[in-house]
């Protein structure tokens, strides 16, 4: 006995589909559904800005980690566009200090705030040369005078400082620094 196979298209399933279509009647095809919105593109990664920030941080850390000044060391710095002769004249005390800030008896946090405020006020007033008295650090716990190192680091970071040098002996010597400020 052999099983009888229906030819394709004549099976009971096709009869059911035809019956369904005749029961429903004519149909209208729906318009295609719009595609779902695409997921938002990821924000661009600012690699260059991040690299620049990392470079700036490493340079800042290098400056902080650079050898600290000791009691007898002289402070000296000049911007690239300031002639060396200006620094020599500053070292000899040929520029008159128009304002003065004494940081004696200030802790590091107070000294930093005082120095920032003093330099801003001096620049706003159009002062060209100031003297900052930081002391020699003879009473500090270590050989490194903390106020002297703080003044050195802060002055090197400021764009409005053109040059600075430890004052001559008659104006405070190793316990003071003369600073030339940029014009407003």
XYZ file of C-alpha atoms in Angstrom:
184
model
C 0.000 0.000 0.000
C 1.435 3.227 -1.033
C 0.567 6.587 0.432
C -1.049 8.996 -1.876
C 0.661 12.348 -2.136
C -1.138 15.467 -3.150
C 0.548 17.469 -5.859
C 1.894 20.789 -4.638
C -0.695 23.549 -4.571
C -3.644 21.149 -4.222
C -3.233 20.241 -0.553
C -5.577 20.964 2.341
C -3.434 23.920 3.385
C -4.036 25.675 0.076
C -7.755 25.010 0.446
C -7.728 26.698 3.859
C -5.931 29.775 2.486
C -8.336 30.050 -0.430
C -11.296 29.652 1.895
C -9.889 32.385 4.184
C -9.325 34.804 1.269
C -12.826 34.268 -0.035
C -14.313 34.815 3.425
C -12.431 38.081 3.962
C -12.891 39.560 0.588
C -10.622 42.029 -1.137
C -7.823 43.453 1.021
C -5.722 46.543 0.764
C -2.009 46.292 1.480
C -0.791 48.522 4.314
C 1.923 51.042 3.598
C 5.329 49.943 4.830
C 6.029 50.876 8.451
C 8.717 53.506 8.942
C 12.010 52.199 10.152
C 12.772 52.761 13.822
C 15.065 55.716 14.472
C 18.730 54.913 14.250
C 20.581 54.893 17.538
C 22.436 58.152 18.143
C 26.020 58.264 16.994
C 28.559 58.207 19.794
C 30.053 61.551 20.765
C 33.480 62.133 19.267
C 36.366 61.505 21.603
C 38.499 64.656 21.934
C 41.806 62.824 21.706
C 43.903 65.873 20.831
C 42.458 67.943 23.679
C 42.996 65.059 26.087
C 46.584 64.680 24.865
C 47.199 68.419 25.291
C 45.788 68.284 28.827
C 47.969 65.294 29.640
C 51.028 67.099 28.255
C 50.234 70.203 30.305
C 49.751 68.119 33.454
C 53.025 66.285 32.928
C 54.868 69.581 32.316
C 53.305 71.079 35.437
C 54.266 67.974 37.435
C 57.802 68.146 36.030
C 58.090 71.733 37.232
C 56.784 70.747 40.650
C 59.161 67.810 40.844
C 62.131 69.860 39.653
C 64.872 70.406 42.170
C 63.679 72.559 45.016
C 65.568 75.714 45.876
C 67.683 75.737 48.997
C 68.251 78.602 51.378
C 71.179 80.187 49.536
C 69.871 79.713 45.997
C 68.924 82.779 43.958
C 65.606 83.062 42.178
C 65.904 84.018 38.505
C 63.666 83.764 35.490
C 62.890 85.678 32.303
C 60.458 85.126 29.446
C 61.927 84.346 26.049
C 60.966 87.743 24.646
C 62.681 89.634 27.509
C 66.323 90.501 26.729
C 68.985 89.056 29.067
C 70.146 92.603 29.838
C 66.829 93.299 31.586
C 67.410 90.359 33.938
C 70.941 91.654 34.698
C 69.579 95.112 35.508
C 66.900 93.544 37.702
C 69.569 91.550 39.580
C 71.524 94.768 40.270
C 68.385 96.449 41.612
C 68.216 99.098 38.890
C 64.412 98.872 38.766
C 62.552 100.582 41.606
C 59.937 98.436 43.302
C 56.671 100.351 43.344
C 54.808 97.939 45.647
C 55.887 95.374 48.225
C 54.385 92.225 49.745
C 55.773 90.660 52.921
C 54.937 86.959 53.292
C 56.693 86.466 56.644
C 54.603 84.493 59.151
C 52.153 83.285 56.469
C 51.563 79.596 55.926
C 51.628 78.229 52.373
C 47.880 78.529 51.747
C 47.771 82.114 53.035
C 50.911 83.033 51.115
C 49.488 81.670 47.865
C 46.251 83.637 48.272
C 48.128 86.808 49.268
C 50.517 86.506 46.327
C 47.735 85.944 43.784
C 45.765 88.919 45.063
C 48.846 91.143 45.271
C 49.982 90.409 41.706
C 46.474 90.955 40.321
C 46.097 94.273 42.174
C 49.571 95.420 41.086
C 48.885 94.577 37.455
C 45.456 96.244 37.557
C 47.099 99.380 39.013
C 49.664 99.424 36.196
C 52.639 98.719 38.479
C 55.700 97.541 36.536
C 58.025 96.309 39.318
C 57.197 94.800 42.722
C 59.201 93.277 45.571
C 58.019 90.123 47.319
C 59.634 89.333 50.658
C 59.480 85.591 51.275
C 62.258 85.194 53.809
C 65.350 83.035 53.624
C 63.766 79.980 55.222
C 66.274 79.818 58.088
C 63.578 78.732 60.540
C 61.998 76.060 58.349
C 62.172 72.396 59.333
C 64.185 71.400 56.259
C 66.891 72.899 54.074
C 64.277 73.902 51.517
C 62.505 77.184 52.305
C 58.820 76.549 51.546
C 57.770 80.158 50.875
C 60.706 80.752 48.545
C 59.831 77.646 46.529
C 56.156 78.593 46.457
C 56.975 82.084 45.144
C 59.307 80.631 42.507
C 56.716 78.141 41.230
C 53.842 80.623 41.198
C 55.792 83.361 39.425
C 56.985 80.956 36.719
C 53.393 79.926 35.946
C 51.978 83.430 35.525
C 51.712 84.940 32.051
C 51.868 88.493 33.437
C 55.357 87.959 34.954
C 58.064 88.996 32.497
C 61.088 88.368 34.716
C 62.134 88.007 38.337
C 65.403 87.830 40.240
C 66.459 87.664 43.862
C 66.887 91.158 45.202
C 70.326 92.687 45.781
C 71.605 92.635 49.387
C 70.441 96.202 50.093
C 66.862 95.298 49.100
C 66.463 91.998 50.936
C 69.020 89.713 49.301
C 68.093 86.016 49.171
C 64.949 86.672 51.224
C 63.235 88.842 48.602
C 62.594 88.833 44.893
C 62.073 91.678 42.406
C 59.398 91.002 39.804
C 58.758 92.767 36.474
C 55.129 92.664 35.419
C 53.691 92.959 31.918
C 51.686 96.045 31.043
C 47.962 95.732 31.334
